[in-house]
Short mmCIF file of C-alpha atoms in Angstrom, two decimals:
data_model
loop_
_atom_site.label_atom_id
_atom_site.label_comp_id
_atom_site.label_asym_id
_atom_site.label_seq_id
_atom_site.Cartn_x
_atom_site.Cartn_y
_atom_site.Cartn_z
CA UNK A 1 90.54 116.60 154.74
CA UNK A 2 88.64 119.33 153.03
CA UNK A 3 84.80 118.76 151.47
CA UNK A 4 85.09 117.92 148.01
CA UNK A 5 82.62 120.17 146.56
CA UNK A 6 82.80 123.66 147.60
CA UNK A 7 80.70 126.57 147.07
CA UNK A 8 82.66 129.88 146.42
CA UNK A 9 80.88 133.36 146.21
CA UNK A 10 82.48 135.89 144.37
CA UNK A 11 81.19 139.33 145.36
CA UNK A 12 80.91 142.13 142.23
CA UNK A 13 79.00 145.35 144.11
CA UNK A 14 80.68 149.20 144.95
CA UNK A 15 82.03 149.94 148.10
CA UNK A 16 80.71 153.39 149.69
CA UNK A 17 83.25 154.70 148.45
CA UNK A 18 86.17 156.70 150.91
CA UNK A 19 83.88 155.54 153.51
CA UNK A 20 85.29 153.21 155.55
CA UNK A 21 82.53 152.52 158.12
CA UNK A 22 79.38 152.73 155.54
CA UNK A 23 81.36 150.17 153.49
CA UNK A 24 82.25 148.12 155.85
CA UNK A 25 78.44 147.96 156.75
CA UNK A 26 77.79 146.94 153.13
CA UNK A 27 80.71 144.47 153.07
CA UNK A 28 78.73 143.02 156.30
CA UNK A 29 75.78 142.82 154.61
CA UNK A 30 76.89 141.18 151.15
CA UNK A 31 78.59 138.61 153.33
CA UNK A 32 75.62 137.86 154.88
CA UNK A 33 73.94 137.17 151.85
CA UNK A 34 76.22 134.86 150.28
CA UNK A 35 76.50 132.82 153.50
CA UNK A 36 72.17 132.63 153.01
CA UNK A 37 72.97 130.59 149.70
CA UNK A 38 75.58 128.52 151.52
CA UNK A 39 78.54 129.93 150.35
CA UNK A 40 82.02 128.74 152.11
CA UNK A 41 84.50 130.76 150.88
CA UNK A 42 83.51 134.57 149.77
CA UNK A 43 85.76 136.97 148.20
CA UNK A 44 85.87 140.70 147.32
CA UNK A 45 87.61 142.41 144.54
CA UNK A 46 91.27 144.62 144.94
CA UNK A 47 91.37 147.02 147.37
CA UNK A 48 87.54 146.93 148.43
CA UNK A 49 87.86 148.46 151.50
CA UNK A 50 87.15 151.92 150.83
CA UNK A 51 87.34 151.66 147.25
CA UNK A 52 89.83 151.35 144.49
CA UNK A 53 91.53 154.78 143.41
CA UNK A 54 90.64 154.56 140.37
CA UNK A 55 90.75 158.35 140.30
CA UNK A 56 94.72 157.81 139.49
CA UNK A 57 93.10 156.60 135.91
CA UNK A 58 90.99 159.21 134.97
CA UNK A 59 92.01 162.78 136.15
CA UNK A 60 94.75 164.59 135.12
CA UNK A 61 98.26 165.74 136.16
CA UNK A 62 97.79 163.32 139.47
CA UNK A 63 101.72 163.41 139.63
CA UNK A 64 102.15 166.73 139.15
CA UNK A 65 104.48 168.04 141.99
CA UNK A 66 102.76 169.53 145.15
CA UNK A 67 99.28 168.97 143.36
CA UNK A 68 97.33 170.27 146.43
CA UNK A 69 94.04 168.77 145.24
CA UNK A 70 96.03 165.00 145.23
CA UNK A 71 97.24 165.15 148.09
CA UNK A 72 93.85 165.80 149.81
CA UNK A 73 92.75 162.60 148.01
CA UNK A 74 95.57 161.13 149.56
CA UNK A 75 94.80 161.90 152.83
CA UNK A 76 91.01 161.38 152.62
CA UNK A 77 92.40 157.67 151.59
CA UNK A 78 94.43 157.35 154.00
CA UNK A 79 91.88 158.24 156.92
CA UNK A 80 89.60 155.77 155.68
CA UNK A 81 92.30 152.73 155.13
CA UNK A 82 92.53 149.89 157.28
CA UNK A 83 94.39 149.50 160.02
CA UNK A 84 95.68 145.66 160.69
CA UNK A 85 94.67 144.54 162.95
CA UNK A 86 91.90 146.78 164.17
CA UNK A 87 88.22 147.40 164.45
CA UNK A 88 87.97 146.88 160.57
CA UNK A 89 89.55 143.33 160.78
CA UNK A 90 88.17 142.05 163.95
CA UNK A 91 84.02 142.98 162.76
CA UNK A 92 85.39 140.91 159.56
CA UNK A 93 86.71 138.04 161.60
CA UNK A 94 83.59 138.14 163.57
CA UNK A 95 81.56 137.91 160.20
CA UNK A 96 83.97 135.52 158.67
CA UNK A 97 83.11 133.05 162.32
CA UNK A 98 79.19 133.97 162.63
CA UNK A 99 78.72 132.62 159.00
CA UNK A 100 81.22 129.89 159.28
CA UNK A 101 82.67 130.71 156.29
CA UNK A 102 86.49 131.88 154.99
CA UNK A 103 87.12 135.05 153.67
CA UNK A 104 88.88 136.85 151.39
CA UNK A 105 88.61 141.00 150.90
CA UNK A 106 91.19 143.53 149.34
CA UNK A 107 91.97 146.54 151.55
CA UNK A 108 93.85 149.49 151.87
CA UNK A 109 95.89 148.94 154.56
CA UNK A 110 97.58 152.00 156.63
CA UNK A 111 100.07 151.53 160.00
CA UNK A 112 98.16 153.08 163.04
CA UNK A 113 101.26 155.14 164.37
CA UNK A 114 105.00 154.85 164.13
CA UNK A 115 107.17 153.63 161.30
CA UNK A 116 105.75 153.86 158.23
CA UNK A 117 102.60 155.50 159.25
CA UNK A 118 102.44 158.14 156.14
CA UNK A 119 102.62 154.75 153.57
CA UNK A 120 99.67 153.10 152.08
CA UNK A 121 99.49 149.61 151.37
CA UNK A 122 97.54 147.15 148.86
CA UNK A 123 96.84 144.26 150.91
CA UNK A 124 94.56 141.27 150.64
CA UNK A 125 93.45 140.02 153.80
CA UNK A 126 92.39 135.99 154.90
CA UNK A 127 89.81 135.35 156.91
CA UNK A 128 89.33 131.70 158.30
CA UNK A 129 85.63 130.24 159.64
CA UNK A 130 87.05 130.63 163.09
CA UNK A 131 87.24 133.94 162.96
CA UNK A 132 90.98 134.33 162.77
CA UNK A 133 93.13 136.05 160.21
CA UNK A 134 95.39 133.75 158.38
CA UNK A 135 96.95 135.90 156.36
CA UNK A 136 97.85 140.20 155.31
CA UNK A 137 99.73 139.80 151.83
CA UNK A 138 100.72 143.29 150.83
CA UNK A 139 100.98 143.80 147.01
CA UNK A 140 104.56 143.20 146.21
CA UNK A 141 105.13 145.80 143.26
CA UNK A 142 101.99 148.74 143.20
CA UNK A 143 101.09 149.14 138.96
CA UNK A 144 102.73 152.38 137.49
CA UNK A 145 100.44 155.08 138.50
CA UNK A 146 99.87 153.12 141.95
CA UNK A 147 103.53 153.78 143.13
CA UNK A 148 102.16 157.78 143.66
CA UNK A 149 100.18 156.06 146.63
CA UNK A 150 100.94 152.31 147.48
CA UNK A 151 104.45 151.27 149.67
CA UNK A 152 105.79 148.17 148.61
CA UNK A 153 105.41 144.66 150.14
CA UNK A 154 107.84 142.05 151.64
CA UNK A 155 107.74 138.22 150.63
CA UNK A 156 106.68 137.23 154.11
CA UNK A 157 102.88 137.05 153.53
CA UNK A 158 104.00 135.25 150.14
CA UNK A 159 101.81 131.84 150.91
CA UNK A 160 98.74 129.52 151.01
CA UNK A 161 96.74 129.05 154.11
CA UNK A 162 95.26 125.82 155.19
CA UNK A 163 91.48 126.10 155.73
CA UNK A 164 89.14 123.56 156.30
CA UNK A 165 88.19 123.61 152.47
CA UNK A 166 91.59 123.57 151.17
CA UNK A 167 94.42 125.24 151.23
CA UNK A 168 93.86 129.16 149.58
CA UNK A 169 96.30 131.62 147.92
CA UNK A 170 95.91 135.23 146.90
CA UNK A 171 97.52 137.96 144.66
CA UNK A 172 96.51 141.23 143.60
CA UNK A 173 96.59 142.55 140.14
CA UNK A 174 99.59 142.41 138.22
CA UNK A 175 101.39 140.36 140.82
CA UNK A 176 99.74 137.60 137.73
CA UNK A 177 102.34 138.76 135.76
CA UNK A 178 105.38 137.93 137.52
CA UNK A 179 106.28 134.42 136.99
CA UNK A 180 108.40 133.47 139.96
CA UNK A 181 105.28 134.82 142.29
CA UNK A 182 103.19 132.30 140.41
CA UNK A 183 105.87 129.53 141.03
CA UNK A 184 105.93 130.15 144.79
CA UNK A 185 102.28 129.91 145.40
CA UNK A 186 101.90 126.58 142.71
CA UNK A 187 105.03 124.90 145.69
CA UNK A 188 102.64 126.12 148.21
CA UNK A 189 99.99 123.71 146.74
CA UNK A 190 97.00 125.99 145.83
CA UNK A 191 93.45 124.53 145.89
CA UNK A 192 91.74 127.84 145.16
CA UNK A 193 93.68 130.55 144.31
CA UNK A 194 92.04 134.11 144.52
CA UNK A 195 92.93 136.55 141.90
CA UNK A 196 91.73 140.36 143.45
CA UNK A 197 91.58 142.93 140.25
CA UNK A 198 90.26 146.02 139.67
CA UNK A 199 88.22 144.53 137.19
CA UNK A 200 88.44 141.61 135.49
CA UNK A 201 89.23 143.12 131.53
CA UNK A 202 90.50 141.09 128.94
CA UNK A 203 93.90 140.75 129.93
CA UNK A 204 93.30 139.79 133.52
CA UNK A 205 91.00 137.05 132.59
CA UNK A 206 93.63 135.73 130.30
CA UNK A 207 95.43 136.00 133.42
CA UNK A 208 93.35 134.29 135.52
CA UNK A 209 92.37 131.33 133.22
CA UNK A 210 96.43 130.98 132.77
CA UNK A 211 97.04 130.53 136.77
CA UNK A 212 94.35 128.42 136.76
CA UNK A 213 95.51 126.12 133.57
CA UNK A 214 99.06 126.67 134.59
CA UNK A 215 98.47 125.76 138.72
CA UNK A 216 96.08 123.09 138.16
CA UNK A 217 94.02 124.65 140.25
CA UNK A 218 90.46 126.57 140.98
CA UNK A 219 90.33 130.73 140.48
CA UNK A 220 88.14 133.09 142.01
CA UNK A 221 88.46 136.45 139.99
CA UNK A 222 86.92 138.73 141.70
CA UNK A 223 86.77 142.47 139.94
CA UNK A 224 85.15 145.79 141.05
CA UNK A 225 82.05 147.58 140.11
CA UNK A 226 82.18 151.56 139.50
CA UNK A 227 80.97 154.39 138.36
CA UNK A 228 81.85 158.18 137.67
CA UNK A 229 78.93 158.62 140.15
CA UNK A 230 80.87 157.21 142.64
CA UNK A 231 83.59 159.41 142.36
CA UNK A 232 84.15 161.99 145.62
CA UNK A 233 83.51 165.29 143.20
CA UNK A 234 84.22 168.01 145.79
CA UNK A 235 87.61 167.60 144.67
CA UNK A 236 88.21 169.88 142.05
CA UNK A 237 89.74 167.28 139.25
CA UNK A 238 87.15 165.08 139.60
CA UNK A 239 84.96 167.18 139.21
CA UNK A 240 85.95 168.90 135.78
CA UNK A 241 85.72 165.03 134.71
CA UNK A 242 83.87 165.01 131.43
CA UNK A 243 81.34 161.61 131.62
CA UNK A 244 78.01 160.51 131.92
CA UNK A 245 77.77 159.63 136.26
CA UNK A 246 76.48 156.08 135.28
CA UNK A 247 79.55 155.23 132.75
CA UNK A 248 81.52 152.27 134.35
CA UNK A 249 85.15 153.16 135.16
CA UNK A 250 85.31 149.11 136.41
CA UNK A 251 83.07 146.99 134.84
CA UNK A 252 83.27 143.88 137.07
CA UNK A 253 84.18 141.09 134.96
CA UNK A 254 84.00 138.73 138.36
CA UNK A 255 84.40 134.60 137.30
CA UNK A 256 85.41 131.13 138.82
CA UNK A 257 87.86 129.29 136.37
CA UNK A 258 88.30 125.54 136.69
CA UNK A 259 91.94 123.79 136.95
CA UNK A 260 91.88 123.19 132.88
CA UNK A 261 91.37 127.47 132.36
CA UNK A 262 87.41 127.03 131.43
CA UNK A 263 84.94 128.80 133.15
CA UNK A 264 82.65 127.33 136.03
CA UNK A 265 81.00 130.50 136.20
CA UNK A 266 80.98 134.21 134.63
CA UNK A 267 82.32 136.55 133.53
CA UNK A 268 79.42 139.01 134.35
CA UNK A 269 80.09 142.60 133.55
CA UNK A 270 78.19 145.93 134.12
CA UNK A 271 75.92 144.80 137.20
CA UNK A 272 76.40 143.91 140.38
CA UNK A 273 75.80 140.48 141.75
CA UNK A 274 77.24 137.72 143.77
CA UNK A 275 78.22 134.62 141.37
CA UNK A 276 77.90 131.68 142.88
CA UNK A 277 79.34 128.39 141.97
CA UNK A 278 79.66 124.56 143.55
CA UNK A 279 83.74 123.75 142.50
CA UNK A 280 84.77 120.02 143.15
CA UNK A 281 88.15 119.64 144.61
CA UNK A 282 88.77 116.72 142.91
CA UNK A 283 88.93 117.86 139.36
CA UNK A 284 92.38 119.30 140.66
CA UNK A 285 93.97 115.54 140.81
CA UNK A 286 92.07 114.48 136.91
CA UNK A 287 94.42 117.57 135.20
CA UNK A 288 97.04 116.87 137.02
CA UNK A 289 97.64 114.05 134.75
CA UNK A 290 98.57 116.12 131.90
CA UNK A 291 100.38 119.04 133.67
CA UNK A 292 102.04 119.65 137.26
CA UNK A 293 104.63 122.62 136.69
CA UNK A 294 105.71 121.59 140.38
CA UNK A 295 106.40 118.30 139.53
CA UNK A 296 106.32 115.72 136.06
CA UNK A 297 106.38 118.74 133.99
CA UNK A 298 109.24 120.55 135.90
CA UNK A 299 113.17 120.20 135.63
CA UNK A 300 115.09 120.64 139.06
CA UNK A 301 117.86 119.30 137.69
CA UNK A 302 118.34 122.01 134.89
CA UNK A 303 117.02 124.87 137.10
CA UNK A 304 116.60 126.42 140.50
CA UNK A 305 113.93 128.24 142.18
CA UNK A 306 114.99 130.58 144.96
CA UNK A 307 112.93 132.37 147.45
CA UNK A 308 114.32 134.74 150.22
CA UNK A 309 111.33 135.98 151.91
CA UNK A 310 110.61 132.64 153.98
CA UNK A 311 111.87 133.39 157.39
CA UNK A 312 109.20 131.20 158.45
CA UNK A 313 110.40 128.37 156.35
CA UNK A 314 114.47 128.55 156.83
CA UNK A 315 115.94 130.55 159.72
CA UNK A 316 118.38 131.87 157.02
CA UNK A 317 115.92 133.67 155.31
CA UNK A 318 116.98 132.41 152.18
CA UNK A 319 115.32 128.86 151.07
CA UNK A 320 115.73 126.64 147.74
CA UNK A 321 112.61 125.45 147.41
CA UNK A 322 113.24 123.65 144.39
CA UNK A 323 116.30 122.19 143.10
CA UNK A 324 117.75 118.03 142.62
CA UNK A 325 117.97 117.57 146.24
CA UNK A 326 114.61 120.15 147.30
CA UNK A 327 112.54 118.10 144.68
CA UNK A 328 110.75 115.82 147.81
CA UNK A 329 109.64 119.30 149.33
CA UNK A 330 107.82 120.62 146.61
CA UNK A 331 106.38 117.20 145.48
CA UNK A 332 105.31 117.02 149.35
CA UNK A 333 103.56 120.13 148.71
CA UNK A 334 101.74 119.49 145.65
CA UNK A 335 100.51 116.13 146.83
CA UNK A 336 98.81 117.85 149.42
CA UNK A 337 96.69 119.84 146.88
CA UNK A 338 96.10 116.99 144.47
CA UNK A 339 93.41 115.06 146.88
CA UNK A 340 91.44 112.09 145.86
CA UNK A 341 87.77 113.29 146.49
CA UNK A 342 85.46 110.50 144.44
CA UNK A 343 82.87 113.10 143.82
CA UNK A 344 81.83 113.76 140.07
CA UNK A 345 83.06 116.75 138.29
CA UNK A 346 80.95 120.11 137.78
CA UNK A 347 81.48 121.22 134.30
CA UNK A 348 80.52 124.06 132.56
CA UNK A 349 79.72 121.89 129.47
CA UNK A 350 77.12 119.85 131.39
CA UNK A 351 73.61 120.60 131.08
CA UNK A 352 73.16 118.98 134.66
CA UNK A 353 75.57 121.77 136.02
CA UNK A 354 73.53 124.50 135.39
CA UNK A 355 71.64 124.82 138.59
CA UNK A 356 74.72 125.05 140.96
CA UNK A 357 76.13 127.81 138.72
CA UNK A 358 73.97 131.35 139.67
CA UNK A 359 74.41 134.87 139.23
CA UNK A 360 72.48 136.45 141.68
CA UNK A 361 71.37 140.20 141.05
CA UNK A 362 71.82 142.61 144.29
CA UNK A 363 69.74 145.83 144.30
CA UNK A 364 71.40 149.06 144.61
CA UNK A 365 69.07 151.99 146.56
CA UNK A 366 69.91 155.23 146.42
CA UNK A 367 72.28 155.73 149.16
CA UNK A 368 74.55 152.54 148.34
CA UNK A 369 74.03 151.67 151.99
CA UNK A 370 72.75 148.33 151.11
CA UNK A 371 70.65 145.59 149.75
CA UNK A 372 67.04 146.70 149.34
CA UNK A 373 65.66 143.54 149.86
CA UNK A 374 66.79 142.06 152.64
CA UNK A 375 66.03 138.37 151.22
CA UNK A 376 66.33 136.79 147.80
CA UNK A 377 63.05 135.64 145.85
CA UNK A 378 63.43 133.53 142.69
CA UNK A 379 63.66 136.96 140.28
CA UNK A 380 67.21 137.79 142.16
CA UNK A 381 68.43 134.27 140.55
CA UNK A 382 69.65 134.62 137.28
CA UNK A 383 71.08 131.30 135.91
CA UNK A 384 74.10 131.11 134.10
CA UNK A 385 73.96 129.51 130.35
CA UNK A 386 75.94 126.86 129.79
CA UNK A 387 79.00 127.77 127.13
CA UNK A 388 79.76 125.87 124.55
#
């Protein structure tokens, strides 16, 4: 049985960016600083690992045919994408199992050699405290401008993961927005559910509160820092870029939402930190009472819910996970989720709360290769205020 309170760290700082090995240093480093304030499950934002292309948003003519200058990008992206598994994956295991914690981080993914090795993937990958990785979910549908360099995903990474603080789901971006995605991972029986984003604007935290609300269950939104500065400007459109180097392009927006859509902690925007926040499990079972879209508040008998990327689950590779007779399935799986725990509630309302709920400030040097302290004093801790 998982602990019922559980600290999560949500990490808001830049990647080096295209750099795969500085930024996997970095990610190294931030993990090692959340595990110093006890955190047990850390995130990272969307595609972390070397850096969201956010240069798809800002230049111009990126899908122009045989754009010469984009298709360098490409390839700079696609030396410095992740292999799975490789090097990248097992220094993150090793992290994930030295700090006895579970892990969560959004890469680019690429195939080391054969089929498919010219495609590009969006993938979160799930680390658990032994070290192992639970799960690669590769974003099922890349955004509009993302289809000119992310392949698209299968169903078969389409789950939660049992860990020894609950059982944890993922998506990535807009995968929010597609209601029968949000169905599968609610069966699954979600205790924290990570939401990866670009940054966390105003539409993806009305996303993010809504899984929450709508899967009775906790979210980590975890969304990227970055600026124009950040931007590789040998290449020739990014470089004609009109902006101040310290505008934001992503503006973080990181947050942990409670099963009833408040907020535990965040949003912060515009710096970059590590929130912090204790979450008790058992707040999952008390809003259960009012809504359970897998169960009292769902009709099987009026409609069915079909899934047919479950090899795993049904050798026919198509499974009805919820219809009149599949009802004692999914109610099997959403009793798992909905633990008794007997610990009192962390809310965001309480005065009391306020000391488990931190924001704490990371220091950016010059060369982004780190944390310039390598400990925290008490003027890195910046509390949270309570929200009325």
């Amino acid at each position: 049985m998982p602990p019922s309170v559980v600290v999560v760290a949500a990490i808001q700082a830049a990647p080096i960016y295209m750099n795969l090995e500085r930024s996997l240093a970095r990610a190294l480093d931030l993990i090692a600083e959340a595990a110093k304030r006890r955190a047990q499950l850390v995130v990272f934002p969307e595609s972390w690992l070397p850096g969201y292309p956010a240069w798809l948003d800002v230049c111009r003519d990126v899908a122009v045919w045989d754009n010469q200058q984009m298709k360098r990008l490409y390839a700079q992206l696609h030396e410095n994408s992740v292999v799975v598994p490789g090097k990248v994956t097992e220094a993150l295991g090793e992290a994930a199992k030295r700090h006895n914690l579970t892990l969560v981080i959004g890469v680019q993914e690429r195939v080391a050699d054969g089929a498919g090795r010219g495609t590009l993937y969006n993938s979160v990958l799930t680390f658990g405290p032994d070290g192992e990785l639970l799960n690669c979910h590769r974003k099922l549908v890349p955004t509009f401008n993302e289809r000119l360099i992310w392949g698209q995903g299968d169903g078969s990474s389409l789950r939660s993961v049992e860990t020894p603080i609950g059982r944890i789901g993922s998506l990535i971006c807009w995968e929010h927005w597609m209601p029968l995605v949000r169905q599968k991972l609610h069966i699954d029986g979600e205790d924290i559910h990570v939401a990866l984003w670009p940054s966390v604007k105003e539409m993806h935290q009305i996303a993010s509160r809504q899984y929450a609300f709508e899967g009775r269950c906790f979210v980590v939104a975890a969304g990227g820092i970055m600026r124009y500065s950040d931007l590789p400007r040998e290449f020739e459109p990014i470089s004609s870029i009109q902006a101040d180097d310290n505008e934001f392009i992503l503006n973080g927006g990181s947050a942990v939402i409670g099963p009833d859509g408040q907020y535990v902690a965040g949003p912060s925007f515009g710096s970059e930190v590590i929130i912090l926040a204790r979450i008790n499990l058992a707040r999952i079972r008390e809003e259960s009472m009012t809504l359970d879209v897998t169960g009292h508040f769902n009709r099987p008998d009026l409609f069915d819910f079909r899934f047919k990327g479950a090899s795993d689950l049904d050798q026919t590779g198509q499974v009805e996970i919820m219809s009149q007779t599949g009802l004692e399935f999914a109610s099997s799986q959403s009793a798992e989720a909905l633990r008794s725990t007997g610990t009192e509630s962390i809310s965001p309302l309480a005065p009391e709360a306020a000391p488990s709920l931190r924001v704490v400030s990371l220091n950016r040097d010059a060369g982004r290769t780190g944390i310039r302290n390598s400990g925290f004093d008490s003027s890195d801790v910046q509390q949270i205020e309570n929200k009325a």
